Steps between C-alpha positions, in 0.01 A plus 500: 500500500848427630764684700874441518693437823858423598580213736845355556644707215250367247211673327161333524182565305216453746120508494372829635243353737427163659140382501317623809294208625374683809549832677350685793659778711697248709534187290611411146569193284701545181584249227809517276428286195749595230845530660646211301594554137263294288747321273354153540784377724325552835137470606307817585477554876320733738649653813285664766553781750260526793519807724317579822594838645875506548547124459528298182571158352596361162313186392691258274785742420619300201833411344802704401333599174251713696711626790633833375171606345295396805739665746497827306130481422383434854728775634261752348223372731673359807864512620655153468704539820171513693360173367376272777496176301591319182208257460557191287215269407760228429866464399503496119767716328240740357385557860824558695808459280576867578506428875870580543451848357192572711682390816784737410273793412245476783467383861187298423487130592378233260167340595472153346377150578710303748529240223729743314666667800828313453489510119452877460857574622626348174380819330731714716863532604617301800357630825280765344173332599598452864217635718333631182252216430158459662393140444124454475351177640276290275186640660587859407419789731440872546788736420490859636531772235430854615160529664385166361603138459558305181355150489758244389274242342613137448524414130731200505555307176356789294748443352777495761537261795520797737277774366304795642259758371469842659161653582479872570181568701502872418501476120341151511763388247628142513850478352505148358851431371477243220127438543288692251797552272439590136747523215494864392723795425579759766257743337222241489560417865395855589140435389305319776281206395134550591350216290672167545384289202703679228804493730510125568698423185789708635502313831418140420828352378697658784265380770474148361878464519600707803223421750551164672150352511129575496480388863731785602306751288172405664648517850632847424177636348300375799727710722521804271124529455479600867688824432355828373706536182478794261794397279737211435847625407726225356874525443462467121230656283188699576315534832153347525253752640136497610280256689371311194839454332655382827214258567530367145875455552442297816241288318744445212771383741257260670450315172856519362705184459867583533844378603496144629139458381635501143809281546515123463755235400541659157671796668763276661677302230864459405560780245615431144486848342827687457537849648616761249809664659447817296319760712183639346 
């Protein structure tokens, strides 16, 4: 189920429909999971469009590999020139490497942690980010979107030094960036996880390496458990849906050793192995 579209003189083969995570007469959340060609060179990534009435925002818009397809794909549901925000959980290339093109194609400002406020301009041409970045303080805050407000939830060191998750109180979806990530294909990412245990194997290696410490995980889950969450929507892999699966995920994080918990002096030794200069 694909359709073909022209953008910038090129022909693109695009998925017919994004995954609809939530919809009511005034509000919608859509997930684009397969905009990047799956050739093994780049990790699968999700991009999200959230619309309330005549306002909208893109969450974690992605890198240049996804820009044309996302711009064309979202145009079928919401006009890009009317976007209110580009929301970035953090500043990794798969989150905002396409920033220059979004700043050229829309009037939307970038919303990102103050930690990355002066680093994000490196993704754009000189002067392009001037008066176009909203720096979020460490404590987060409430961001107006249409008739409602998005909750910008602190998620520092999960895995980025300045990191935020975005909670939509209408859909009750928490967009979690690199937390809850699973290694899947774009097609597999379209199938929400409702039972956690069989899914852990797809998450474990990533979380052990990319989350900083169990202390941070436990601080975050203590905060997140206070929210009414219907779905966790990570930036890679499948959403986690339903009260039991979400509770099990929080419990799993509470007991997970990761990051600095796993490093000791063996990880910091003068190297002796040669690096093969031939790219693989």
